[in-house]
Short mmCIF file of C-alpha atoms and ligand atoms in Angstrom, two decimals:
data_model
loop_
_atom_site.label_atom_id
_atom_site.label_comp_id
_atom_site.label_asym_id
_atom_site.label_seq_id
_atom_site.Cartn_x
_atom_site.Cartn_y
_atom_site.Cartn_z
CA MET A 47 -49.80 41.67 -78.16
CA GLU A 48 -47.59 38.78 -79.23
CA PRO A 49 -49.73 35.76 -80.07
CA SER A 50 -49.15 33.05 -77.51
CA TYR A 51 -50.81 30.33 -79.55
CA VAL A 52 -51.25 29.29 -83.17
CA PRO A 53 -54.83 29.98 -84.33
CA ALA A 54 -56.84 27.14 -85.83
CA GLN A 55 -57.25 27.27 -89.61
CA GLN A 56 -60.88 27.69 -90.55
CA ASP A 57 -60.70 25.59 -93.68
CA GLU A 58 -58.75 22.74 -92.26
CA PRO A 59 -60.23 19.27 -92.71
CA ALA A 60 -62.46 18.34 -89.84
CA LYS A 61 -60.46 15.37 -88.67
CA LYS A 62 -57.34 17.47 -88.26
CA ALA A 63 -58.88 19.78 -85.68
CA GLY A 64 -56.78 18.11 -83.02
CA LYS A 65 -53.62 17.74 -85.07
CA LEU A 66 -52.43 21.31 -85.17
CA ILE A 67 -48.93 22.33 -84.28
CA MET A 68 -48.28 21.79 -80.60
CA GLN A 69 -48.92 24.96 -78.74
CA ILE A 70 -47.35 26.44 -75.66
CA CYS A 71 -49.92 28.29 -73.57
CA GLN A 72 -48.45 30.93 -71.34
CA SER A 73 -50.06 33.36 -68.95
CA LEU A 74 -50.72 36.82 -70.37
CA ILE A 75 -49.47 39.54 -68.07
CA GLY A 76 -49.44 43.19 -69.11
CA GLY A 77 -50.31 42.18 -72.69
CA LYS A 78 -47.43 39.74 -73.09
CA PRO A 79 -47.06 35.98 -72.74
CA VAL A 80 -44.76 35.21 -69.84
CA ASN A 81 -42.90 31.95 -69.51
CA SER A 82 -42.75 30.06 -66.26
CA ASN A 83 -40.31 27.44 -65.04
CA LEU A 84 -42.93 25.19 -63.49
CA PRO A 85 -43.64 21.74 -65.00
CA VAL A 86 -46.10 22.01 -67.89
CA ILE A 87 -49.66 20.65 -67.85
CA GLU A 88 -50.56 18.55 -70.91
CA LYS A 89 -53.68 19.56 -72.80
CA ARG A 90 -55.28 16.81 -74.91
CA TYR A 91 -57.82 17.16 -77.71
CA PRO A 92 -60.87 15.34 -76.31
CA ALA A 93 -61.87 13.87 -79.70
CA THR A 94 -58.52 12.14 -80.34
CA GLY A 95 -56.73 12.04 -77.01
CA GLU A 96 -53.67 13.67 -78.61
CA VAL A 97 -51.59 16.14 -76.63
CA ILE A 98 -52.10 19.45 -78.43
CA ALA A 99 -50.69 21.93 -75.96
CA HIS A 100 -48.40 22.38 -73.05
CA ILE A 101 -49.74 24.81 -70.51
CA GLU A 102 -47.16 26.62 -68.42
CA PRO A 103 -48.74 27.19 -65.00
CA ALA A 104 -48.15 30.60 -63.46
CA SER A 105 -46.04 30.96 -60.34
CA GLY A 106 -47.01 32.99 -57.28
CA GLU A 107 -44.57 35.71 -58.39
CA MET A 108 -46.29 35.89 -61.79
CA LEU A 109 -49.63 36.32 -60.05
CA ASP A 110 -48.17 39.12 -57.89
CA ARG A 111 -46.93 40.83 -61.04
CA ALA A 112 -50.31 40.45 -62.78
CA VAL A 113 -52.11 41.99 -59.79
CA GLU A 114 -49.63 44.88 -59.68
CA VAL A 115 -50.10 45.56 -63.40
CA ALA A 116 -53.87 45.28 -63.01
CA GLN A 117 -53.94 47.72 -60.10
CA GLN A 118 -52.02 50.30 -62.10
CA ALA A 119 -54.17 49.91 -65.21
CA GLN A 120 -57.42 49.98 -63.23
CA VAL A 121 -56.80 53.46 -61.79
CA SER A 122 -57.11 55.20 -65.15
CA TRP A 123 -59.76 52.77 -66.45
CA ALA A 124 -62.00 53.66 -63.48
CA LYS A 125 -61.57 57.35 -64.36
CA THR A 126 -62.51 56.74 -68.00
CA ASP A 127 -66.10 57.81 -68.72
CA ALA A 128 -68.53 54.89 -68.82
CA PHE A 129 -69.43 55.87 -72.37
CA GLU A 130 -65.79 55.57 -73.48
CA ARG A 131 -65.40 52.22 -71.72
CA ALA A 132 -68.57 51.05 -73.44
CA LYS A 133 -67.22 52.02 -76.89
CA ILE A 134 -64.21 49.75 -76.39
CA LEU A 135 -66.40 46.87 -75.23
CA HIS A 136 -68.77 47.30 -78.19
CA CYS A 137 -65.74 47.32 -80.50
CA ALA A 138 -64.46 44.12 -78.87
CA ALA A 139 -67.86 42.50 -79.48
CA SER A 140 -67.66 43.44 -83.18
CA LEU A 141 -64.15 42.02 -83.54
CA MET A 142 -65.20 38.83 -81.78
CA ARG A 143 -68.22 38.49 -84.08
CA GLU A 144 -65.87 38.66 -87.08
CA ALA A 145 -63.80 35.94 -85.39
CA ASN A 146 -66.85 33.85 -84.43
CA ASP A 147 -65.80 30.77 -86.43
CA GLU A 148 -62.22 30.94 -85.27
CA LEU A 149 -63.32 31.22 -81.63
CA ALA A 150 -65.65 28.27 -82.17
CA HIS A 151 -62.75 26.19 -83.54
CA LEU A 152 -60.73 27.01 -80.45
CA GLU A 153 -63.68 26.06 -78.27
CA VAL A 154 -63.89 22.67 -80.04
CA ARG A 155 -60.22 22.06 -79.36
CA ASP A 156 -60.71 23.13 -75.75
CA VAL A 157 -63.81 21.07 -74.96
CA GLY A 158 -64.41 18.52 -77.74
CA LYS A 159 -67.98 19.82 -78.08
CA LEU A 160 -69.64 20.11 -81.48
CA PHE A 161 -68.50 22.97 -83.70
CA SER A 162 -72.15 23.55 -84.55
CA GLU A 163 -72.90 24.13 -80.85
CA ALA A 164 -69.90 26.37 -80.24
CA VAL A 165 -70.48 28.50 -83.33
CA SER A 166 -74.15 29.13 -82.63
CA GLY A 167 -74.35 28.90 -78.83
CA ASP A 168 -71.41 29.39 -76.55
CA VAL A 169 -69.42 31.83 -78.69
CA PRO A 170 -72.23 34.27 -79.67
CA SER A 171 -73.56 34.17 -76.11
CA GLY A 172 -70.13 35.21 -74.81
CA ILE A 173 -69.83 37.98 -77.40
CA ASP A 174 -73.30 39.35 -76.61
CA ALA A 175 -72.20 39.91 -73.02
CA PHE A 176 -69.84 42.68 -74.17
CA ASP A 177 -72.59 44.54 -76.01
CA TYR A 178 -75.06 43.95 -73.21
CA PHE A 179 -72.88 45.19 -70.34
CA ALA A 180 -71.57 48.10 -72.43
CA ALA A 181 -75.20 49.19 -72.88
CA CYS A 182 -76.02 48.66 -69.19
CA ILE A 183 -73.12 50.73 -67.91
CA THR A 184 -74.01 53.75 -70.02
CA ALA A 185 -77.58 53.58 -68.67
CA GLN A 186 -76.53 53.28 -65.03
CA ASN A 187 -77.61 56.15 -62.75
CA GLY A 188 -76.99 56.85 -59.09
CA ASP A 189 -79.53 57.80 -56.39
CA PHE A 190 -80.30 61.23 -55.01
CA ASN A 191 -81.69 62.21 -51.60
CA LYS A 192 -82.74 65.60 -50.20
CA TRP A 193 -83.26 66.73 -46.61
CA ASP A 194 -83.90 70.15 -45.04
CA ASN A 195 -80.33 71.36 -45.04
CA ALA A 196 -78.54 68.67 -46.93
CA ILE A 197 -78.51 66.60 -50.05
CA GLY A 198 -77.01 63.19 -50.63
CA TYR A 199 -76.23 61.08 -53.61
CA SER A 200 -74.89 57.63 -54.11
CA VAL A 201 -72.98 56.20 -57.02
CA ARG A 202 -71.59 52.79 -57.83
CA VAL A 203 -67.78 52.55 -57.85
CA PRO A 204 -65.63 49.66 -59.11
CA LEU A 205 -64.05 47.18 -56.71
CA GLY A 206 -60.53 47.26 -58.20
CA VAL A 207 -59.07 43.97 -59.42
CA CYS A 208 -61.56 41.14 -59.94
CA ALA A 209 -60.79 37.54 -60.83
CA GLY A 210 -62.71 34.81 -62.63
CA ILE A 211 -62.01 31.10 -62.10
CA GLY A 212 -63.57 28.98 -64.81
CA ALA A 213 -64.90 25.47 -65.34
CA TRP A 214 -64.04 23.70 -68.60
CA ASN A 215 -67.44 23.24 -70.24
CA TYR A 216 -68.17 26.77 -71.56
CA PRO A 217 -64.78 28.50 -71.71
CA MET A 218 -65.90 31.32 -74.05
CA GLN A 219 -69.09 32.09 -72.20
CA ILE A 220 -67.39 31.89 -68.82
CA ALA A 221 -64.56 34.22 -69.90
CA CYS A 222 -67.00 36.78 -71.31
CA TRP A 223 -69.84 36.57 -68.80
CA LYS A 224 -67.35 37.36 -66.04
CA SER A 225 -65.00 39.82 -67.73
CA ALA A 226 -67.58 41.95 -69.58
CA PRO A 227 -69.45 43.16 -66.45
CA ALA A 228 -66.18 43.50 -64.52
CA LEU A 229 -64.63 45.70 -67.22
CA ALA A 230 -67.83 47.65 -67.86
CA ALA A 231 -68.01 48.54 -64.17
CA GLY A 232 -64.45 49.92 -64.28
CA ASN A 233 -62.44 47.02 -62.84
CA ALA A 234 -59.37 45.19 -64.05
CA PHE A 235 -59.93 41.47 -64.60
CA ILE A 236 -57.74 38.39 -64.20
CA LEU A 237 -58.98 35.07 -65.58
CA LYS A 238 -57.84 31.62 -64.57
CA PRO A 239 -59.33 29.30 -67.17
CA SER A 240 -59.65 25.63 -66.35
CA GLU A 241 -56.41 23.76 -67.03
CA GLU A 242 -58.47 21.65 -69.49
CA THR A 243 -59.40 24.63 -71.69
CA PRO A 244 -56.58 27.10 -72.27
CA PHE A 245 -57.22 28.27 -75.84
CA VAL A 246 -60.29 30.38 -76.31
CA ALA A 247 -59.56 32.88 -73.53
CA GLN A 248 -56.20 33.70 -75.11
CA ARG A 249 -57.91 34.80 -78.30
CA VAL A 250 -60.46 36.82 -76.33
CA ALA A 251 -57.53 38.65 -74.70
CA GLU A 252 -56.03 39.48 -78.09
CA LEU A 253 -59.33 40.74 -79.47
CA LEU A 254 -59.94 42.91 -76.41
CA GLN A 255 -56.55 44.46 -76.89
CA ALA A 256 -57.19 44.97 -80.62
CA ALA A 257 -60.40 46.81 -79.62
CA GLY A 258 -58.34 49.28 -77.61
CA LEU A 259 -58.56 47.85 -74.11
CA PRO A 260 -55.44 49.09 -72.31
CA ASN A 261 -52.88 46.49 -71.27
CA GLY A 262 -53.30 45.01 -67.84
CA LEU A 263 -57.10 45.15 -67.75
CA PHE A 264 -57.69 41.60 -69.03
CA GLN A 265 -54.95 39.17 -68.05
CA ILE A 266 -54.75 35.39 -68.02
CA ILE A 267 -53.17 33.30 -65.32
CA HIS A 268 -52.85 29.65 -66.31
CA GLY A 269 -52.65 26.75 -63.92
CA ASP A 270 -54.59 24.41 -61.70
CA ALA A 271 -56.08 24.55 -58.22
CA ASP A 272 -52.76 25.69 -56.69
CA ILE A 273 -52.74 29.00 -58.52
CA GLY A 274 -56.52 29.17 -58.03
CA ALA A 275 -55.92 29.02 -54.27
CA ALA A 276 -53.27 31.74 -54.57
CA ILE A 277 -55.79 33.95 -56.39
CA CYS A 278 -58.26 33.44 -53.53
CA ALA A 279 -55.65 34.35 -50.93
CA HIS A 280 -54.25 37.37 -52.78
CA PRO A 281 -54.86 40.60 -50.83
CA GLY A 282 -54.80 42.69 -54.02
CA ILE A 283 -57.85 40.94 -55.54
CA ALA A 284 -61.24 42.25 -54.39
CA LYS A 285 -63.64 39.76 -55.93
CA ILE A 286 -63.80 36.24 -57.29
CA SER A 287 -66.44 34.81 -59.56
CA LEU A 288 -66.22 31.02 -59.79
CA THR A 289 -67.92 28.63 -62.16
CA GLY A 290 -67.26 25.15 -60.85
CA GLY A 291 -68.37 22.34 -58.62
CA VAL A 292 -69.95 22.68 -55.17
CA GLU A 293 -66.85 21.41 -53.33
CA THR A 294 -64.71 23.94 -55.18
CA GLY A 295 -67.20 26.63 -54.20
CA ARG A 296 -66.70 25.77 -50.53
CA MET A 297 -62.91 25.86 -50.99
CA ILE A 298 -63.07 29.24 -52.72
CA MET A 299 -65.11 30.69 -49.87
CA SER A 300 -62.79 29.43 -47.17
CA GLN A 301 -59.63 30.36 -49.07
CA SER A 302 -61.01 33.87 -49.68
CA ALA A 303 -62.24 34.43 -46.13
CA HIS A 304 -59.10 36.03 -44.79
CA SER A 305 -59.07 38.78 -47.43
CA LEU A 306 -62.89 39.16 -47.20
CA LYS A 307 -63.41 38.96 -50.95
CA ARG A 308 -66.75 39.47 -52.63
CA ILE A 309 -67.76 36.15 -54.15
CA THR A 310 -70.09 34.91 -56.86
CA LEU A 311 -70.53 31.15 -57.10
CA GLU A 312 -72.04 29.45 -60.16
CA LEU A 313 -72.00 25.83 -59.07
CA GLY A 314 -73.42 22.48 -60.04
CA GLY A 315 -76.94 21.17 -60.33
CA LYS A 316 -79.23 18.16 -60.59
CA SER A 317 -82.08 19.93 -62.25
CA PRO A 318 -85.59 18.52 -62.77
CA LEU A 319 -87.75 18.64 -65.91
CA LEU A 320 -91.43 18.09 -65.10
CA VAL A 321 -93.33 16.59 -68.02
CA PHE A 322 -97.09 16.75 -67.47
CA ASP A 323 -99.56 14.71 -69.51
CA ASP A 324 -101.05 17.93 -70.96
CA CYS A 325 -97.77 18.86 -72.65
CA ASP A 326 -96.91 19.07 -76.33
CA PHE A 327 -95.56 15.49 -76.43
CA ASP A 328 -93.02 15.86 -79.26
CA LEU A 329 -91.70 19.13 -77.87
CA ALA A 330 -91.30 17.54 -74.43
CA VAL A 331 -89.37 14.57 -75.84
CA GLN A 332 -87.02 16.84 -77.79
CA THR A 333 -86.58 19.17 -74.81
CA ALA A 334 -85.63 16.28 -72.53
CA LEU A 335 -83.06 15.08 -75.09
CA ASP A 336 -81.57 18.55 -75.60
CA ALA A 337 -81.51 19.17 -71.86
CA ASN A 338 -79.38 16.06 -71.38
CA PHE A 339 -77.24 15.46 -74.46
CA TYR A 340 -76.33 18.97 -75.64
CA THR A 341 -72.57 19.42 -75.11
CA ALA A 342 -72.45 15.71 -74.22
CA GLY A 343 -74.40 16.48 -71.06
CA GLU A 344 -71.65 18.70 -69.68
CA VAL A 345 -73.96 21.59 -68.82
CA CYS A 346 -74.42 22.66 -65.22
CA SER A 347 -78.14 23.45 -65.55
CA ASN A 348 -79.03 20.30 -67.53
CA ALA A 349 -82.31 18.64 -66.59
CA THR A 350 -80.86 15.30 -65.59
CA ARG A 351 -83.92 14.26 -63.54
CA VAL A 352 -86.79 13.90 -66.01
CA PHE A 353 -90.09 13.45 -64.12
CA VAL A 354 -92.84 12.11 -66.39
CA GLN A 355 -96.54 11.81 -65.52
CA ARG A 356 -97.54 8.15 -65.33
CA SER A 357 -100.28 8.25 -67.99
CA ILE A 358 -97.75 9.14 -70.74
CA ALA A 359 -94.64 7.53 -69.24
CA ASP A 360 -94.45 4.38 -71.41
CA ASP A 361 -94.90 6.28 -74.67
CA PHE A 362 -92.52 8.99 -73.51
CA ILE A 363 -89.74 6.57 -72.58
CA ALA A 364 -90.18 4.70 -75.87
CA ALA A 365 -89.91 7.94 -77.89
CA LEU A 366 -86.95 9.18 -75.85
CA THR A 367 -85.08 5.91 -76.23
CA ALA A 368 -85.65 5.70 -79.98
CA LYS A 369 -84.42 9.24 -80.50
CA ALA A 370 -81.41 8.82 -78.22
CA GLU A 371 -80.38 5.67 -80.09
CA ALA A 372 -80.54 7.58 -83.37
CA LEU A 373 -78.11 10.31 -82.20
CA ARG A 374 -74.83 10.23 -84.11
CA VAL A 375 -71.76 10.56 -81.87
CA GLY A 376 -68.27 11.35 -83.16
CA ASP A 377 -66.05 13.98 -84.80
CA PRO A 378 -67.06 17.32 -83.22
CA MET A 379 -66.23 19.11 -86.48
CA ALA A 380 -68.49 17.00 -88.73
CA ARG A 381 -71.82 18.53 -89.73
CA ASP A 382 -73.87 15.34 -89.41
CA ILE A 383 -72.72 14.54 -85.88
CA GLN A 384 -75.05 15.31 -82.97
CA MET A 385 -72.92 14.68 -79.90
CA GLY A 386 -69.20 15.24 -79.43
CA ALA A 387 -66.62 14.06 -76.92
CA LEU A 388 -66.41 14.33 -73.16
CA ILE A 389 -63.64 16.50 -71.77
CA SER A 390 -61.10 13.91 -70.60
CA ALA A 391 -60.40 10.22 -70.05
CA ARG A 392 -60.76 10.75 -66.31
CA HIS A 393 -64.15 12.39 -66.68
CA LEU A 394 -65.37 9.71 -69.12
CA ALA A 395 -64.39 7.03 -66.59
CA LYS A 396 -66.29 8.90 -63.87
CA VAL A 397 -69.45 9.12 -65.98
CA LEU A 398 -69.24 5.42 -66.97
CA ASP A 399 -68.78 4.56 -63.28
CA TYR A 400 -72.00 6.38 -62.49
CA VAL A 401 -73.86 4.26 -65.06
CA ALA A 402 -72.55 1.13 -63.33
CA ILE A 403 -73.56 2.55 -59.93
CA GLY A 404 -77.06 3.22 -61.30
CA ALA A 405 -77.35 -0.35 -62.57
CA SER A 406 -76.13 -1.73 -59.24
CA GLU A 407 -78.75 0.38 -57.44
CA GLY A 408 -81.52 -1.16 -59.58
CA ALA A 409 -81.93 1.33 -62.42
CA THR A 410 -82.51 -0.07 -65.91
CA ILE A 411 -80.19 1.09 -68.68
CA ALA A 412 -82.89 1.73 -71.27
CA THR A 413 -80.25 2.73 -73.80
CA GLY A 414 -76.53 3.57 -73.92
CA GLY A 415 -74.14 3.21 -71.03
CA GLN A 416 -71.09 2.25 -73.10
CA GLN A 417 -67.94 4.00 -74.26
CA LEU A 418 -67.78 4.60 -78.03
CA GLN A 419 -64.81 4.51 -80.38
CA PRO A 420 -65.96 6.21 -83.59
CA GLN A 421 -63.90 5.35 -86.66
CA GLY A 422 -60.85 7.60 -86.88
CA PHE A 423 -61.43 8.79 -83.30
CA GLU A 424 -60.79 5.54 -81.45
CA ASN A 425 -58.76 7.25 -78.71
CA GLY A 426 -61.26 10.03 -78.05
CA TYR A 427 -63.51 10.30 -75.01
CA PHE A 428 -66.92 9.36 -76.42
CA MET A 429 -69.86 7.57 -74.91
CA GLN A 430 -73.39 6.64 -75.85
CA PRO A 431 -76.27 8.92 -74.88
CA THR A 432 -77.64 7.08 -71.86
CA ILE A 433 -81.13 6.83 -70.38
CA LEU A 434 -81.77 5.23 -67.01
CA THR A 435 -85.32 4.16 -66.17
CA ASN A 436 -86.88 2.54 -63.09
CA CYS A 437 -85.04 5.15 -61.07
CA THR A 438 -85.95 6.12 -57.51
CA ASP A 439 -85.30 9.40 -55.75
CA ASP A 440 -82.76 7.96 -53.33
CA MET A 441 -80.38 6.54 -55.96
CA ARG A 442 -76.96 8.19 -56.24
CA VAL A 443 -77.48 8.65 -59.99
CA VAL A 444 -80.59 10.68 -59.17
CA ARG A 445 -79.07 12.71 -56.32
CA GLU A 446 -75.51 13.43 -57.51
CA GLU A 447 -74.32 15.55 -60.39
CA ILE A 448 -72.86 13.29 -63.11
CA PHE A 449 -72.07 15.99 -65.69
CA GLY A 450 -72.26 13.67 -68.68
CA PRO A 451 -74.86 12.31 -71.14
CA VAL A 452 -76.86 10.37 -68.55
CA MET A 453 -80.58 11.04 -68.05
CA SER A 454 -82.58 9.57 -65.17
CA VAL A 455 -86.31 9.12 -65.80
CA LEU A 456 -88.70 9.17 -62.82
CA ILE A 457 -92.47 8.71 -62.83
CA PHE A 458 -95.03 10.76 -60.88
CA ASP A 459 -98.82 10.81 -60.47
CA ASP A 460 -99.84 14.37 -59.62
CA GLU A 461 -98.58 17.94 -59.55
CA ASP A 462 -97.95 18.23 -55.81
CA GLU A 463 -95.93 15.03 -55.81
CA ALA A 464 -93.89 16.18 -58.82
CA VAL A 465 -93.03 19.53 -57.21
CA ARG A 466 -92.19 17.97 -53.85
CA ARG A 467 -89.86 15.40 -55.41
CA ALA A 468 -88.31 17.93 -57.80
CA ASN A 469 -87.43 20.14 -54.81
CA ASP A 470 -86.00 17.24 -52.82
CA THR A 471 -82.39 18.11 -53.65
CA ASP A 472 -79.63 20.28 -52.24
CA PHE A 473 -79.19 21.85 -55.67
CA GLY A 474 -81.30 24.62 -57.22
CA LEU A 475 -79.83 25.79 -60.50
CA GLY A 476 -82.39 25.02 -63.22
CA ALA A 477 -85.80 23.46 -63.65
CA GLY A 478 -88.24 22.92 -66.51
CA VAL A 479 -91.99 22.57 -66.86
CA MET A 480 -93.65 21.04 -69.92
CA THR A 481 -97.38 21.80 -69.96
CA LYS A 482 -99.98 23.57 -72.09
CA ASP A 483 -101.88 24.66 -68.97
CA LEU A 484 -100.95 28.30 -68.30
CA GLY A 485 -102.13 28.22 -64.70
CA ARG A 486 -100.10 25.11 -63.97
CA ALA A 487 -97.04 26.62 -65.66
CA HIS A 488 -97.08 29.65 -63.33
CA ARG A 489 -98.02 27.63 -60.24
CA VAL A 490 -95.25 25.09 -60.72
CA ALA A 491 -92.64 27.68 -61.76
CA ASN A 492 -93.43 29.55 -58.56
CA ALA A 493 -93.15 26.43 -56.40
CA LEU A 494 -89.86 25.12 -57.81
CA GLU A 495 -86.82 25.96 -55.66
CA SER A 496 -84.48 27.00 -58.42
CA GLY A 497 -82.63 30.06 -59.69
CA ASN A 498 -83.98 29.49 -63.20
CA VAL A 499 -87.20 27.91 -64.45
CA TRP A 500 -87.95 27.35 -68.13
CA VAL A 501 -91.48 26.65 -69.35
CA ASN A 502 -91.87 24.69 -72.62
CA SER A 503 -88.18 25.29 -73.34
CA TYR A 504 -84.89 24.68 -71.58
CA ASN A 505 -81.46 26.27 -71.04
CA LEU A 506 -82.26 29.43 -73.02
CA LEU A 507 -80.47 32.50 -71.66
CA PRO A 508 -80.85 35.64 -73.76
CA PRO A 509 -78.77 38.59 -72.50
CA GLY A 510 -80.58 40.26 -69.61
CA LEU A 511 -82.12 37.11 -68.10
CA PRO A 512 -80.39 36.60 -64.74
CA PHE A 513 -78.70 33.21 -64.40
CA GLY A 514 -77.57 31.59 -61.17
CA GLY A 515 -78.33 29.12 -58.46
CA ALA A 516 -80.43 28.72 -55.34
CA LYS A 517 -79.52 26.44 -52.42
CA GLN A 518 -76.15 24.66 -52.92
CA SER A 519 -75.99 25.68 -56.58
CA GLY A 520 -74.42 28.94 -55.47
CA PHE A 521 -75.28 32.61 -55.19
CA GLY A 522 -75.02 35.74 -57.29
CA ARG A 523 -76.39 36.14 -60.79
CA GLU A 524 -74.71 36.44 -64.18
CA ASN A 525 -76.01 37.68 -67.54
CA SER A 526 -78.09 40.58 -66.17
CA ALA A 527 -77.96 44.17 -64.98
CA ALA A 528 -77.79 42.84 -61.39
CA THR A 529 -74.38 41.39 -62.26
CA LEU A 530 -72.91 44.90 -62.46
CA ASP A 531 -73.82 45.41 -58.80
CA ALA A 532 -71.66 42.43 -57.90
CA TYR A 533 -68.65 44.06 -59.59
CA SER A 534 -69.12 47.42 -57.85
CA GLU A 535 -70.12 48.91 -54.53
CA ILE A 536 -72.15 51.91 -53.46
CA LYS A 537 -70.48 55.11 -52.36
CA SER A 538 -72.74 57.67 -50.65
CA VAL A 539 -71.90 61.36 -50.47
CA TYR A 540 -73.66 63.67 -47.97
CA ILE A 541 -73.45 67.42 -48.57
CA GLN A 542 -74.42 69.89 -45.85
CA LEU A 543 -75.97 72.93 -47.44
P1 NDP B 412 -64.08 22.38 -60.72
O1 NDP B 412 -64.88 22.85 -59.57
O2 NDP B 412 -63.25 21.17 -60.57
O3 NDP B 412 -63.06 23.54 -61.21
C1 NDP B 412 -63.51 24.82 -61.52
C2 NDP B 412 -62.33 25.76 -61.52
O4 NDP B 412 -61.87 25.93 -60.18
C3 NDP B 412 -61.13 25.24 -62.32
O5 NDP B 412 -60.50 26.34 -62.95
C4 NDP B 412 -60.27 24.65 -61.25
O6 NDP B 412 -58.92 24.57 -61.60
C5 NDP B 412 -60.48 25.64 -60.12
N1 NDP B 412 -60.20 25.12 -58.79
C6 NDP B 412 -60.31 23.85 -58.35
N2 NDP B 412 -60.01 23.80 -57.03
C7 NDP B 412 -59.70 25.07 -56.65
C8 NDP B 412 -59.29 25.67 -55.41
N3 NDP B 412 -59.14 24.95 -54.28
N4 NDP B 412 -59.06 26.99 -55.38
C9 NDP B 412 -59.21 27.74 -56.49
N5 NDP B 412 -59.57 27.24 -57.69
C10 NDP B 412 -59.82 25.91 -57.77
O7 NDP B 412 -65.11 22.25 -61.91
P2 NDP B 412 -64.89 21.65 -63.36
O8 NDP B 412 -63.91 22.48 -64.10
O9 NDP B 412 -64.65 20.19 -63.24
O10 NDP B 412 -66.34 21.93 -64.01
C11 NDP B 412 -67.44 21.14 -63.72
C12 NDP B 412 -68.26 21.75 -62.57
O11 NDP B 412 -68.59 23.09 -62.86
C13 NDP B 412 -69.58 21.02 -62.44
O12 NDP B 412 -69.88 20.82 -61.07
C14 NDP B 412 -70.57 21.99 -63.02
O13 NDP B 412 -71.86 21.86 -62.55
C15 NDP B 412 -69.98 23.31 -62.67
N6 NDP B 412 -70.49 24.33 -63.57
C16 NDP B 412 -71.38 25.28 -63.12
C17 NDP B 412 -71.92 26.21 -63.98
C18 NDP B 412 -72.84 27.28 -63.51
O14 NDP B 412 -72.96 28.29 -64.17
N7 NDP B 412 -73.52 27.13 -62.40
C19 NDP B 412 -71.60 26.19 -65.40
C20 NDP B 412 -70.63 25.19 -65.77
C21 NDP B 412 -70.11 24.29 -64.87
P3 NDP B 412 -58.37 23.35 -62.52
O15 NDP B 412 -59.54 22.50 -62.92
O16 NDP B 412 -57.75 24.03 -63.66
O17 NDP B 412 -57.44 22.58 -61.67
#
């Protein structure tokens, strides 16, 4: 495959992460970058605001070609033994592990998140998906039935061509969590990364090809919502897995209705963390901080509503505030920095607006709330870790997803009240419980209306633990054996004896 981008240098000085040669990002169709004549989309490095790439959006004809190539490649891939498919996916995982640092650099340039987070979190978690789903597919069995004069069996068969449409916050994980089960199950896969994050998926494509994945099975279509809509409408695509906002989820469903696509939706959240007075206090403070300021708060399952029991609330808020004020914000590549940049100027403005809305609704800005201009990164999209106190359940900052480093603290008196208020949301992606009482941990985990509940931890997703939303946070699960079912369907065979 011809490289369609210039890889980041691993030893390059941190501050130059955004000053690489301008790249042209083109869609990858049949293993080759393909140029398009449509106006380019500018990609900026979030830490400096510099334009570092021009993305050439794909045309409808390019999408047609990609689907045609995918359909051809998928026929023989589906016939390839699961064990042979798994070998290629395991090999891809090994090559990606060797390229872990390089992939993390690309992720920093994509998102502006900390290198330390990308290198230890997002990138390895994406790579693990290839090993995990390769193992799952080799262990998959069908069902067998027997009657008087007949037998029947059922097997899972691939859907054909599947597509992934990605958000910008976890481009490596999104690319891998969607493509690995799709490929393992015997499908071809087309990825439309977010227009904000074109880089890391391109390298994943190259490494998959280096591992022996035949051309046409993993292709990239660049562009914005227009090409996303064309993917939804395309009759040759059987399934779409979206990671994105709730409104986009609705659009994807309606745009895909005519062709009756299978759909997985990983959408937004406004997740609660319930901090009981019997918790490990220091652990609870650190968990609340991590669950709000990791990746500058741009994590769908973040616990942005922190409910604290009244008896410890004052001490808790004081400890939270002191620790948030001590967080160092700046160059995503620097080792001593603890929070990087937000994705774009537009998104930063939206998050700052929410802080102002919170203040106008009566919340107190206990700390933060301002844009930051770290030395040498004055044009980047940074802001202070922000904690809002004196919040009430009806405030917009408490009800709506902000997707930035803004935590709302709410106070409760007893367990029933905490659960009722935690569930009083249209979302249901994540939830956390901080308590040393085992009975309470199980009781509250059971009562929370959420696809994922973490007890005395938050946002941990080892391979095999299903991840996905309840209520308006979407449907379908990623990161587990159940995911394979969503990329295949059952075929039953009845044999008269
Ligand atoms: P968006 O919903 O704006 O976009 C997601 C993707 O959908 C992008 O690739 C976007 O294209 C594309 N898209 C937008 N409109 C359409 C359309 N009409 N048809 C087809 N495709 C379309 O989300 P963001 O990228 O802004 O990401 C933030 C959101 O993602 C948050 O709400 C967050 O909660 C959610 N999210 C959910 C996760 C989960 O696992 N549940 C994980 C991470 C994020 P483009 O942007 O390129 O124009």
